[in-house]
Amino acid sequence: MFKTFLIKYGEIAIKGKNRHLFEEALVKQIRHALSKVDGAFSVTREQGRIYVDCESDYDYDEVVEALQRVFGIVGFCPVMKVEDGGLEELGKDVIRFLSEVYETHNQTFKVMTRRAKKSYPIDSMEVNAELGGQILDAFPEMKVDVHNPELLIHVEIREKIYIYSKVIPGPGGMPVGTSGRAMLLLSGGIDSPVAGYMIGKRGVVIDAVYFHAPPYTSDRAKQKVIDLAQIVARYTGPIRLHVVNFTEIQLYIYEKCPHDELTIIMRRYMMRIAERFAALDGSMALITGESVGQVASQTIQSLAATNEVCDLPVFRPLIGFDKQEIVEVAKKIDTFETSILPFEDCCTIFVAKHPVTKPNRKVIQRSELKLQEKIDEMVETAIETAETIRVE
Ligand code: ATP
Ligand code: MG
């Protein structure tokens, strides 16, 4: 029934030149999201508003779902768009709107008119009063309540007139593409997809790197990571996923270094390699799913030890989250069910029984010296042989 959606976005935070960039990026992301939905849509920007016009038949729920995944949208309203044919005509339109959208007509209501077209001859207070009167005549069981109405009927008078009463919440955040690019260390776990989602929500374009250790990790584990990247990409747009064969490096560390330091040294090489891919892709930061104290490799000492090998800032959006809070987001964004599929990830195979929880950085650095002979070459090989998958 609705042919148009009005998009609401966080207007307060964006002033001046940035507003223009923000709106352009938002339009682009909305178009991208709707390109996956059956139907023809046009997305336009006018007078500080963004509208989606549906130019063919479409599935309402699919459009709503697509818009709910576009970062930067605070809310959106299915609107009835009508021509300006005078106040009497407008009253009829509003009544038609109420008849079509609501099955019952016994709610309390308030009309809220916004007159953006200043040439409109009647001021908004008068429009409110006139439309309110017409509604009461048409639906005698409805009642005006100006303080706490059940229905807030918006009437926006522009070149056309827009009538709406429902605001569907969007995800908020910033449109992807307004805040640069970052490299996500994506494993098959619960945390890292959520971390990618959260940084994407701040407007950052996401690329990803996954460390694969065949035959210790199976093709199914790799497929699971691709599937997770695909779910995250529904929000962030296409992701370049680099799949790095990490087996040789892991085995070499296993052979040369104390076993209680394996995880931490392995994590340091992951960060180093991720940073190399970041340089290749133009990413300006790394992203991980770490949270303080969650496991031995995420104590403050361990985080410091992994941090010291990179120059780029490392974003850890889950750093202060409890597992339960992370799980809630994972469920909301639909990665949870995939994340808990029971395929091994490369860390679980090489974990020591008693990993160090307070690694001393000098000690770790000394252990890494034992890798000197071959590690640089192995890192180069890992980078050169990585498979890059474009995930949509
Ligand atoms: P997750 O649920 O994201 O797997 P985790 O709680 O299992 O996290 P760790 O295994 O210690 O934690 O990993 C910490 C972070 O390191 C992950 O959130 C992820 O960003 C990165 N990471 C771990 N393993 C891999 C991997 N095989 N490939 C890419 N990144 C990884
Ligand atoms: Mg993990």
Coordinates of C-alpha atoms and ligand atoms in Angstrom, one line a residue:
M1 CA 0.0 0.0 0.0
F2 CA 2.9 2.4 0.8
K3 CA 4.8 3.6 -2.2
T4 CA 7.2 5.8 -0.3
F5 CA 9.5 5.6 2.8
L6 CA 10.9 8.6 4.5
I7 CA 14.3 8.0 6.0
K8 CA 15.3 9.6 9.3
Y9 CA 18.9 10.0 10.2
G10 CA 20.9 11.6 12.9
E11 CA 20.9 15.2 11.8
I12 CA 22.3 16.9 14.8
A13 CA 25.7 15.4 14.7
I14 CA 26.3 16.4 11.1
K15 CA 26.7 20.0 10.1
G16 CA 28.2 21.8 7.2
K17 CA 30.2 20.0 4.5
N18 CA 30.1 16.7 6.4
R19 CA 26.4 16.5 6.1
H20 CA 26.7 16.4 2.3
L21 CA 29.1 13.5 2.5
F22 CA 27.0 11.7 5.1
E23 CA 23.9 12.0 3.0
E24 CA 25.6 10.8 -0.2
A25 CA 27.0 7.8 1.6
L26 CA 23.7 7.0 3.1
V27 CA 21.9 7.2 -0.3
K28 CA 24.6 4.9 -1.7
Q29 CA 24.2 2.3 1.1
I30 CA 20.4 2.4 0.8
R31 CA 20.6 1.8 -2.9
H32 CA 23.0 -1.1 -2.3
A33 CA 20.7 -2.7 0.3
L34 CA 17.7 -2.4 -1.9
S35 CA 19.5 -3.8 -4.9
K36 CA 19.2 -7.1 -3.1
V37 CA 15.4 -6.8 -2.9
D38 CA 13.0 -7.6 -5.7
G39 CA 11.5 -4.5 -7.2
A40 CA 12.5 -1.1 -8.6
F41 CA 13.3 1.6 -6.1
S42 CA 14.5 5.1 -6.5
V43 CA 16.3 6.8 -3.6
T44 CA 16.4 10.6 -3.7
R45 CA 17.6 13.4 -1.5
E46 CA 15.7 16.7 -1.3
Q47 CA 15.7 19.5 1.3
G48 CA 17.6 17.5 3.9
R49 CA 15.4 14.5 3.5
I50 CA 15.9 11.1 2.0
Y51 CA 13.0 9.3 0.3
V52 CA 12.7 5.8 -1.1
D53 CA 10.1 5.6 -3.8
C54 CA 8.9 2.1 -4.7
E55 CA 8.3 2.1 -8.5
S56 CA 7.1 -1.4 -8.8
D57 CA 5.4 -4.0 -6.7
Y58 CA 7.6 -5.0 -3.8
D59 CA 7.5 -7.1 -0.6
Y60 CA 7.0 -4.7 2.3
D61 CA 8.7 -6.9 4.9
E62 CA 11.8 -7.4 2.6
V63 CA 12.2 -3.6 2.2
V64 CA 11.8 -3.1 5.9
E65 CA 14.4 -5.7 6.7
A66 CA 16.8 -4.2 4.1
L67 CA 16.5 -0.7 5.5
Q68 CA 16.9 -2.0 9.1
R69 CA 20.4 -3.1 8.1
V70 CA 21.6 0.3 6.7
F71 CA 23.9 2.0 9.2
G72 CA 23.1 5.7 9.5
I73 CA 19.3 5.2 9.5
V74 CA 17.8 6.2 12.8
G75 CA 14.3 5.3 11.8
F76 CA 12.1 5.2 8.7
C77 CA 8.5 5.9 8.1
P78 CA 6.1 4.3 5.5
V79 CA 4.4 7.4 4.1
M80 CA 1.5 8.2 1.9
K81 CA 2.5 10.8 -0.6
V82 CA -0.2 13.0 -2.1
E83 CA -0.5 16.1 -4.3
D84 CA -1.3 19.4 -2.7
G85 CA -4.9 20.0 -3.6
G86 CA -6.0 22.2 -0.8
L87 CA -7.0 21.7 2.8
E88 CA -10.3 19.9 2.1
E89 CA -8.6 17.4 -0.2
L90 CA -5.9 16.9 2.4
G91 CA -8.5 16.0 5.0
K92 CA -9.8 13.3 2.7
D93 CA -6.3 12.0 2.1
V94 CA -5.7 11.8 5.9
I95 CA -8.9 9.9 6.4
R96 CA -8.1 7.5 3.5
F97 CA -4.7 7.0 5.2
L98 CA -6.3 6.1 8.5
S99 CA -8.8 3.8 6.9
E100 CA -6.1 1.9 5.0
V101 CA -3.4 1.7 7.6
Y102 CA -5.5 1.0 10.7
E103 CA -8.3 -1.6 11.2
T104 CA -9.9 0.0 14.2
H105 CA -10.5 3.7 14.7
N106 CA -10.9 4.3 18.4
Q107 CA -7.4 5.6 19.3
T108 CA -6.4 8.8 20.8
F109 CA -4.5 11.0 18.3
K110 CA -2.8 14.2 17.6
V111 CA -2.1 15.8 14.2
M112 CA 1.4 17.3 13.9
T113 CA 1.8 19.4 10.8
R114 CA 5.1 20.7 9.5
R115 CA 4.9 23.3 6.9
A116 CA 8.2 23.2 5.0
K117 CA 6.6 24.9 2.0
K118 CA 6.4 28.4 3.3
S119 CA 4.1 29.5 0.4
Y120 CA 1.4 27.2 1.8
P121 CA -1.4 29.7 2.7
I122 CA -2.4 28.2 6.1
D123 CA -0.1 27.9 9.1
S124 CA 0.5 24.5 10.8
M125 CA -1.7 25.2 13.8
E126 CA -4.6 25.8 11.7
V127 CA -3.9 22.8 9.6
N128 CA -3.8 20.7 12.7
A129 CA -7.1 22.0 13.9
E130 CA -8.8 21.6 10.6
L131 CA -7.6 18.0 10.0
G132 CA -8.3 17.1 13.6
G133 CA -11.9 18.2 13.1
Q134 CA -12.3 16.2 9.9
I135 CA -10.9 13.1 11.6
L136 CA -13.3 13.4 14.5
D137 CA -16.2 13.7 12.0
A138 CA -15.1 10.7 10.1
F139 CA -14.2 8.5 13.1
P140 CA -16.4 9.5 16.1
E141 CA -14.7 7.1 18.4
M142 CA -11.3 8.6 18.0
K143 CA -10.3 11.2 20.6
V144 CA -7.7 14.0 20.6
D145 CA -4.9 13.8 23.2
V146 CA -2.2 16.4 22.7
H147 CA 0.0 15.1 25.5
N148 CA 0.2 11.3 25.1
P149 CA -1.6 10.3 21.9
E150 CA -1.7 6.7 20.7
L151 CA -1.4 7.9 17.1
L152 CA 0.8 10.8 16.2
I153 CA -0.3 11.7 12.7
H154 CA 2.5 13.6 10.9
V155 CA 1.6 15.8 7.9
E156 CA 4.6 17.3 6.1
I157 CA 3.8 19.9 3.6
R158 CA 6.5 20.2 0.9
E159 CA 6.2 20.3 -2.9
K160 CA 4.1 17.1 -2.2
I161 CA 2.4 16.3 1.0
Y162 CA 3.6 13.4 3.2
I163 CA 1.4 11.6 5.7
Y164 CA 2.7 9.1 8.1
S165 CA 2.2 7.8 11.6
K166 CA 4.7 5.0 12.2
V167 CA 8.5 5.2 12.7
I168 CA 10.3 1.9 12.3
P169 CA 13.6 1.9 14.2
G170 CA 16.8 1.6 12.1
P171 CA 20.2 0.5 13.4
G172 CA 21.6 4.0 13.9
G173 CA 25.3 4.6 13.5
M174 CA 27.0 6.1 10.5
P175 CA 26.8 5.2 6.8
V176 CA 29.5 2.8 5.8
G177 CA 32.1 4.7 3.8
T178 CA 32.2 7.8 5.9
S179 CA 34.9 6.7 8.3
G180 CA 37.7 5.0 6.3
R181 CA 38.6 1.3 6.2
A182 CA 39.8 -1.3 8.7
M183 CA 41.0 -4.9 8.7
L184 CA 39.0 -7.4 10.9
L185 CA 40.7 -10.5 12.3
L186 CA 37.8 -12.8 11.7
S187 CA 37.7 -16.2 13.3
G188 CA 34.8 -18.6 13.4
G189 CA 33.9 -17.6 17.0
I190 CA 31.2 -15.5 18.4
D191 CA 33.2 -12.4 19.1
S192 CA 35.0 -11.2 16.0
P193 CA 31.9 -11.0 13.7
V194 CA 30.2 -8.8 16.4
A195 CA 33.4 -6.7 16.6
G196 CA 33.3 -6.2 12.8
Y197 CA 29.6 -5.3 12.9
M198 CA 30.2 -2.7 15.6
I199 CA 33.0 -0.9 13.8
G200 CA 31.1 -1.1 10.5
K201 CA 28.3 0.6 12.4
R202 CA 30.6 3.6 12.9
G203 CA 30.8 4.0 9.1
V204 CA 34.0 2.0 8.6
V205 CA 34.5 -0.2 5.5
I206 CA 35.5 -3.7 6.6
D207 CA 38.0 -6.1 5.1
A208 CA 38.9 -9.3 6.9
V209 CA 41.6 -11.8 7.4
Y210 CA 41.2 -15.4 8.5
F211 CA 44.0 -17.7 9.6
H212 CA 43.4 -21.2 8.4
A213 CA 45.4 -24.2 9.4
P214 CA 44.7 -27.2 7.1
P215 CA 44.6 -30.1 7.8
Y216 CA 44.1 -29.2 11.5
T217 CA 41.2 -27.0 10.5
S218 CA 38.8 -28.3 8.0
D219 CA 37.2 -26.8 4.9
R220 CA 34.0 -26.6 6.8
A221 CA 35.7 -24.3 9.4
K222 CA 36.8 -22.1 6.5
Q223 CA 33.3 -22.2 5.0
K224 CA 31.9 -21.2 8.4
V225 CA 34.1 -18.1 8.4
I226 CA 33.0 -17.2 4.8
D227 CA 29.4 -17.6 5.9
L228 CA 30.0 -15.3 8.9
A229 CA 31.7 -12.7 6.6
Q230 CA 28.6 -12.9 4.4
I231 CA 26.3 -12.2 7.3
V232 CA 28.4 -9.2 8.5
A233 CA 28.5 -8.0 4.8
R234 CA 24.7 -7.7 4.8
Y235 CA 25.3 -4.7 7.1
T236 CA 28.7 -3.4 6.0
G237 CA 28.6 -4.1 2.2
P238 CA 31.1 -6.3 0.4
I239 CA 34.1 -7.6 2.4
R240 CA 37.4 -8.7 1.0
L241 CA 38.3 -11.8 3.0
H242 CA 41.9 -12.9 2.9
V243 CA 42.3 -16.6 3.9
V244 CA 45.9 -17.1 5.0
N245 CA 47.4 -20.6 5.3
F246 CA 48.9 -20.5 8.8
T247 CA 49.8 -24.1 9.3
E248 CA 53.6 -23.9 8.6
I249 CA 54.0 -20.9 10.9
Q250 CA 52.0 -22.6 13.6
L251 CA 54.0 -25.8 13.4
Y252 CA 57.2 -23.8 13.4
I253 CA 56.3 -21.9 16.5
Y254 CA 55.2 -25.2 18.1
E255 CA 58.6 -26.7 17.3
K256 CA 60.7 -23.8 18.5
C257 CA 59.0 -22.0 21.3
P258 CA 57.9 -22.9 24.8
H259 CA 54.4 -24.4 24.6
D260 CA 52.9 -22.1 27.3
E261 CA 53.8 -19.2 25.0
L262 CA 52.3 -20.6 21.8
T263 CA 49.0 -18.8 21.8
I264 CA 50.6 -15.4 22.5
I265 CA 53.3 -15.8 19.9
M266 CA 50.8 -17.1 17.4
R267 CA 48.6 -14.1 18.1
R268 CA 51.5 -11.8 17.5
Y269 CA 52.1 -13.3 14.1
M270 CA 48.4 -13.0 13.2
M271 CA 48.6 -9.3 14.1
R272 CA 51.8 -8.7 12.0
I273 CA 50.3 -10.5 9.0
A274 CA 46.9 -8.7 9.4
E275 CA 48.8 -5.4 9.4
R276 CA 50.5 -6.3 6.1
F277 CA 47.1 -6.9 4.5
A278 CA 45.9 -3.7 6.0
A279 CA 48.7 -1.9 4.2
L280 CA 47.8 -3.6 0.9
D281 CA 44.1 -2.8 1.2
G282 CA 44.4 0.8 2.5
S283 CA 43.1 -0.1 6.0
M284 CA 44.0 2.3 8.7
A285 CA 43.3 0.1 11.8
L286 CA 42.9 -3.5 12.9
I287 CA 39.8 -4.9 14.6
T288 CA 39.7 -7.9 17.0
G289 CA 37.0 -9.5 19.1
E290 CA 39.0 -9.4 22.3
S291 CA 37.5 -8.6 25.7
V292 CA 39.5 -8.0 28.9
G293 CA 40.0 -11.2 30.9
Q294 CA 37.9 -13.5 28.7
V295 CA 40.7 -16.0 28.2
A296 CA 44.4 -16.3 29.0
S297 CA 45.3 -14.5 25.8
Q298 CA 43.2 -11.6 26.7
T299 CA 44.6 -10.5 30.0
I300 CA 46.0 -6.9 30.0
Q301 CA 49.5 -8.3 29.8
S302 CA 48.6 -10.5 26.9
L303 CA 46.8 -7.7 25.1
A304 CA 49.9 -5.5 25.6
A305 CA 52.1 -8.3 24.2
T306 CA 50.0 -8.6 21.1
N307 CA 49.6 -4.9 20.7
E308 CA 53.3 -4.1 20.7
V309 CA 53.9 -5.8 17.3
C310 CA 51.6 -3.5 15.4
D311 CA 51.9 0.2 14.4
L312 CA 48.2 0.6 13.4
P313 CA 45.6 1.3 16.1
V314 CA 43.8 -1.9 17.1
F315 CA 40.1 -1.5 17.7
R316 CA 38.6 -3.8 20.2
P317 CA 35.0 -2.8 20.4
L318 CA 34.1 -5.6 22.8
I319 CA 36.8 -4.9 25.3
G320 CA 34.4 -4.1 28.1
F321 CA 31.6 -6.5 27.2
D322 CA 30.6 -9.6 29.1
K323 CA 30.2 -12.8 27.0
Q324 CA 26.4 -12.6 27.5
E325 CA 26.3 -9.1 26.1
I326 CA 28.3 -10.2 23.1
V327 CA 26.0 -13.1 22.6
E328 CA 23.0 -10.8 22.6
V329 CA 24.4 -8.7 19.8
A330 CA 25.4 -11.9 17.9
K331 CA 21.8 -13.1 18.1
K332 CA 20.5 -9.7 17.0
I333 CA 22.7 -9.6 13.9
D334 CA 22.1 -13.3 13.2
T335 CA 25.7 -14.5 13.4
F336 CA 25.2 -16.5 16.6
E337 CA 23.8 -19.7 15.1
T338 CA 26.6 -19.9 12.6
S339 CA 29.3 -19.1 15.2
I340 CA 28.3 -21.9 17.5
L341 CA 28.6 -24.6 14.8
P342 CA 31.2 -27.0 16.3
F343 CA 34.1 -26.7 13.8
E344 CA 37.5 -26.4 15.3
D345 CA 39.4 -23.1 14.9
C346 CA 43.1 -23.0 14.5
C347 CA 43.7 -21.8 18.1
T348 CA 42.0 -24.7 19.8
I349 CA 44.3 -27.3 18.3
F350 CA 47.6 -25.7 19.4
V351 CA 46.5 -24.4 22.8
A352 CA 48.7 -25.4 25.7
K353 CA 47.2 -26.9 28.9
H354 CA 48.6 -24.0 31.0
P355 CA 49.2 -21.0 28.8
V356 CA 50.9 -18.0 30.3
T357 CA 48.4 -15.5 31.5
K358 CA 50.9 -12.7 32.3
P359 CA 53.4 -12.9 29.5
N360 CA 56.5 -10.9 30.0
R361 CA 57.2 -9.0 26.8
K362 CA 61.0 -9.4 27.0
V363 CA 60.6 -13.1 27.5
I364 CA 58.3 -13.4 24.5
Q365 CA 60.6 -11.4 22.4
R366 CA 63.5 -13.7 23.3
S367 CA 61.4 -16.8 22.4
E368 CA 60.6 -15.3 19.1
L369 CA 64.4 -15.0 18.3
K370 CA 64.3 -18.8 18.1
L371 CA 62.2 -18.4 14.9
Q372 CA 64.7 -16.1 13.2
E373 CA 66.0 -18.6 10.7
K374 CA 62.8 -19.2 8.7
I375 CA 60.0 -17.0 10.0
D376 CA 60.4 -14.0 7.7
E377 CA 60.3 -16.2 4.7
M378 CA 57.3 -18.1 6.0
V379 CA 55.4 -14.9 6.6
E380 CA 56.1 -13.7 3.0
T381 CA 54.9 -17.1 1.7
A382 CA 51.8 -16.9 3.8
I383 CA 51.0 -13.5 2.4
E384 CA 51.8 -14.4 -1.2
T385 CA 49.7 -17.6 -1.1
A386 CA 46.7 -16.2 0.6
E387 CA 43.4 -16.6 -1.1
T388 CA 41.3 -13.4 -1.4
I389 CA 37.5 -13.9 -1.6
R390 CA 35.1 -11.1 -2.3
V391 CA 32.2 -11.8 0.1
E392 CA 28.9 -10.1 -0.7
Ligands
ATP1 P1 36.3 -15.2 18.7 O1 34.9 -15.5 19.3 O2 36.2 -13.9 17.8 O3 36.9 -16.3 18.0 P2 37.7 -15.8 21.0 O4 37.0 -15.4 22.3 O5 37.7 -17.2 20.6 O6 37.2 -14.8 19.9 P3 40.6 -15.7 20.7 O7 40.6 -17.1 20.1 O8 41.6 -15.5 21.8 O9 39.2 -15.3 21.2 O10 40.9 -14.7 19.6 C1 40.9 -13.3 19.9 C2 40.7 -12.5 18.6 O11 41.7 -12.9 17.7 C3 39.4 -12.9 17.9 O12 38.3 -12.2 18.3 C4 39.8 -12.6 16.4 O13 39.7 -11.2 16.2 C5 41.3 -13.0 16.4 N1 41.4 -14.4 15.9 C6 41.6 -15.5 16.6 N2 41.7 -16.6 15.9 C7 41.7 -16.1 14.6 C8 41.8 -16.7 13.3 N3 42.0 -18.0 13.1 N4 41.7 -16.0 12.2 C9 41.6 -14.6 12.3 N5 41.5 -14.0 13.5 C10 41.5 -14.7 14.6
MG2 MG 38.2 -17.9 18.7

